[in-house]
């Protein structure tokens, strides 16, 4: 069984979060939502599968299906 989902963390974040890979979408979504809940929503553009810093778009978090990258 392979890890098919990732939460990719790009740039500098005020939280201690890192890129992680997961075996299931539900585990990846849980980690992504945990990050999202800790953030001030006025400072980020938040969608179902991404979080992007309003002031610096190089600071971003993405929920990624690794199977779709192949």
mmCIF file of C-alpha atoms in Angstrom:
data_model
loop_
_atom_site.group_PDB
_atom_site.id
_atom_site.type_symbol
_atom_site.label_atom_id
_atom_site.label_comp_id
_atom_site.label_asym_id
_atom_site.label_seq_id
_atom_site.Cartn_x
_atom_site.Cartn_y
_atom_site.Cartn_z
ATOM 1 C CA UNK A 1 0.000 0.000 0.000
ATOM 2 C CA UNK A 2 1.384 3.387 -1.012
ATOM 3 C CA UNK A 3 0.905 6.817 0.444
ATOM 4 C CA UNK A 4 -1.315 8.458 -2.170
ATOM 5 C CA UNK A 5 -2.171 11.770 -0.517
ATOM 6 C CA UNK A 6 -0.021 14.687 0.592
ATOM 7 C CA UNK A 7 -0.457 17.945 2.405
ATOM 8 C CA UNK A 8 2.224 20.112 0.824
ATOM 9 C CA UNK A 9 3.512 23.066 2.827
ATOM 10 C CA UNK A 10 5.352 25.760 0.842
ATOM 11 C CA UNK A 11 7.071 28.861 2.204
ATOM 12 C CA UNK A 12 7.246 30.255 5.724
ATOM 13 C CA UNK A 13 4.424 29.524 8.161
ATOM 14 C CA UNK A 14 3.815 30.801 11.682
ATOM 15 C CA UNK A 15 2.775 27.277 12.679
ATOM 16 C CA UNK A 16 5.055 24.295 13.108
ATOM 17 C CA UNK A 17 3.651 22.478 10.058
ATOM 18 C CA UNK A 18 5.505 20.413 7.491
ATOM 19 C CA UNK A 19 4.723 18.527 4.312
ATOM 20 C CA UNK A 20 3.306 15.106 5.178
ATOM 21 C CA UNK A 21 2.154 12.111 3.128
ATOM 22 C CA UNK A 22 -0.785 9.857 3.980
ATOM 23 C CA UNK A 23 -2.260 6.504 3.000
ATOM 24 C CA UNK A 24 -5.813 7.843 2.814
ATOM 25 C CA UNK A 25 -7.626 10.990 1.766
ATOM 26 C CA UNK A 26 -9.425 11.184 5.107
ATOM 27 C CA UNK A 27 -6.162 11.324 7.081
ATOM 28 C CA UNK A 28 -4.771 13.982 4.738
ATOM 29 C CA UNK A 29 -7.977 16.017 5.023
ATOM 30 C CA UNK A 30 -7.830 15.823 8.819
ATOM 31 C CA UNK A 31 -4.272 17.205 8.860
ATOM 32 C CA UNK A 32 -5.220 19.917 6.327
ATOM 33 C CA UNK A 33 -8.289 20.943 8.370
ATOM 34 C CA UNK A 34 -6.225 21.010 11.574
ATOM 35 C CA UNK A 35 -3.889 23.519 9.912
ATOM 36 C CA UNK A 36 -6.814 25.532 8.553
ATOM 37 C CA UNK A 37 -8.506 25.819 11.957
ATOM 38 C CA UNK A 38 -5.384 27.364 13.501
ATOM 39 C CA UNK A 39 -5.204 30.222 10.976
ATOM 40 C CA UNK A 40 -6.752 33.686 10.913
ATOM 41 C CA UNK A 41 -9.028 33.419 7.873
ATOM 42 C CA UNK A 42 -8.687 37.138 7.096
ATOM 43 C CA UNK A 43 -5.008 36.611 6.212
ATOM 44 C CA UNK A 44 -5.464 33.641 3.873
ATOM 45 C CA UNK A 45 -7.396 32.630 0.779
ATOM 46 C CA UNK A 46 -8.872 29.312 1.839
ATOM 47 C CA UNK A 47 -10.477 26.787 -0.501
ATOM 48 C CA UNK A 48 -11.403 23.141 -0.122
ATOM 49 C CA UNK A 49 -7.887 22.019 -1.075
ATOM 50 C CA UNK A 50 -5.595 25.038 -0.637
ATOM 51 C CA UNK A 51 -4.590 27.771 1.765
ATOM 52 C CA UNK A 52 -2.672 30.724 0.303
ATOM 53 C CA UNK A 53 -1.261 33.728 2.170
ATOM 54 C CA UNK A 54 -2.950 36.931 0.936
ATOM 55 C CA UNK A 55 0.283 38.942 1.218
ATOM 56 C CA UNK A 56 2.709 36.324 -0.146
ATOM 57 C CA UNK A 57 1.365 33.651 -2.479
ATOM 58 C CA UNK A 58 4.571 31.616 -2.118
ATOM 59 C CA UNK A 59 3.294 30.687 1.360
ATOM 60 C CA UNK A 60 0.753 27.990 0.608
ATOM 61 C CA UNK A 61 -0.625 24.655 1.755
ATOM 62 C CA UNK A 62 -2.117 22.200 -0.737
ATOM 63 C CA UNK A 63 -4.082 18.973 -0.317
ATOM 64 C CA UNK A 64 -2.764 16.814 -3.162
ATOM 65 C CA UNK A 65 -3.777 13.472 -4.658
ATOM 66 C CA UNK A 66 -0.400 12.048 -5.670
ATOM 67 C CA UNK A 67 -1.998 9.601 -8.135
ATOM 68 C CA UNK A 68 -3.163 12.553 -10.242
ATOM 69 C CA UNK A 69 0.416 13.787 -10.671
ATOM 70 C CA UNK A 70 1.529 10.744 -12.676
#
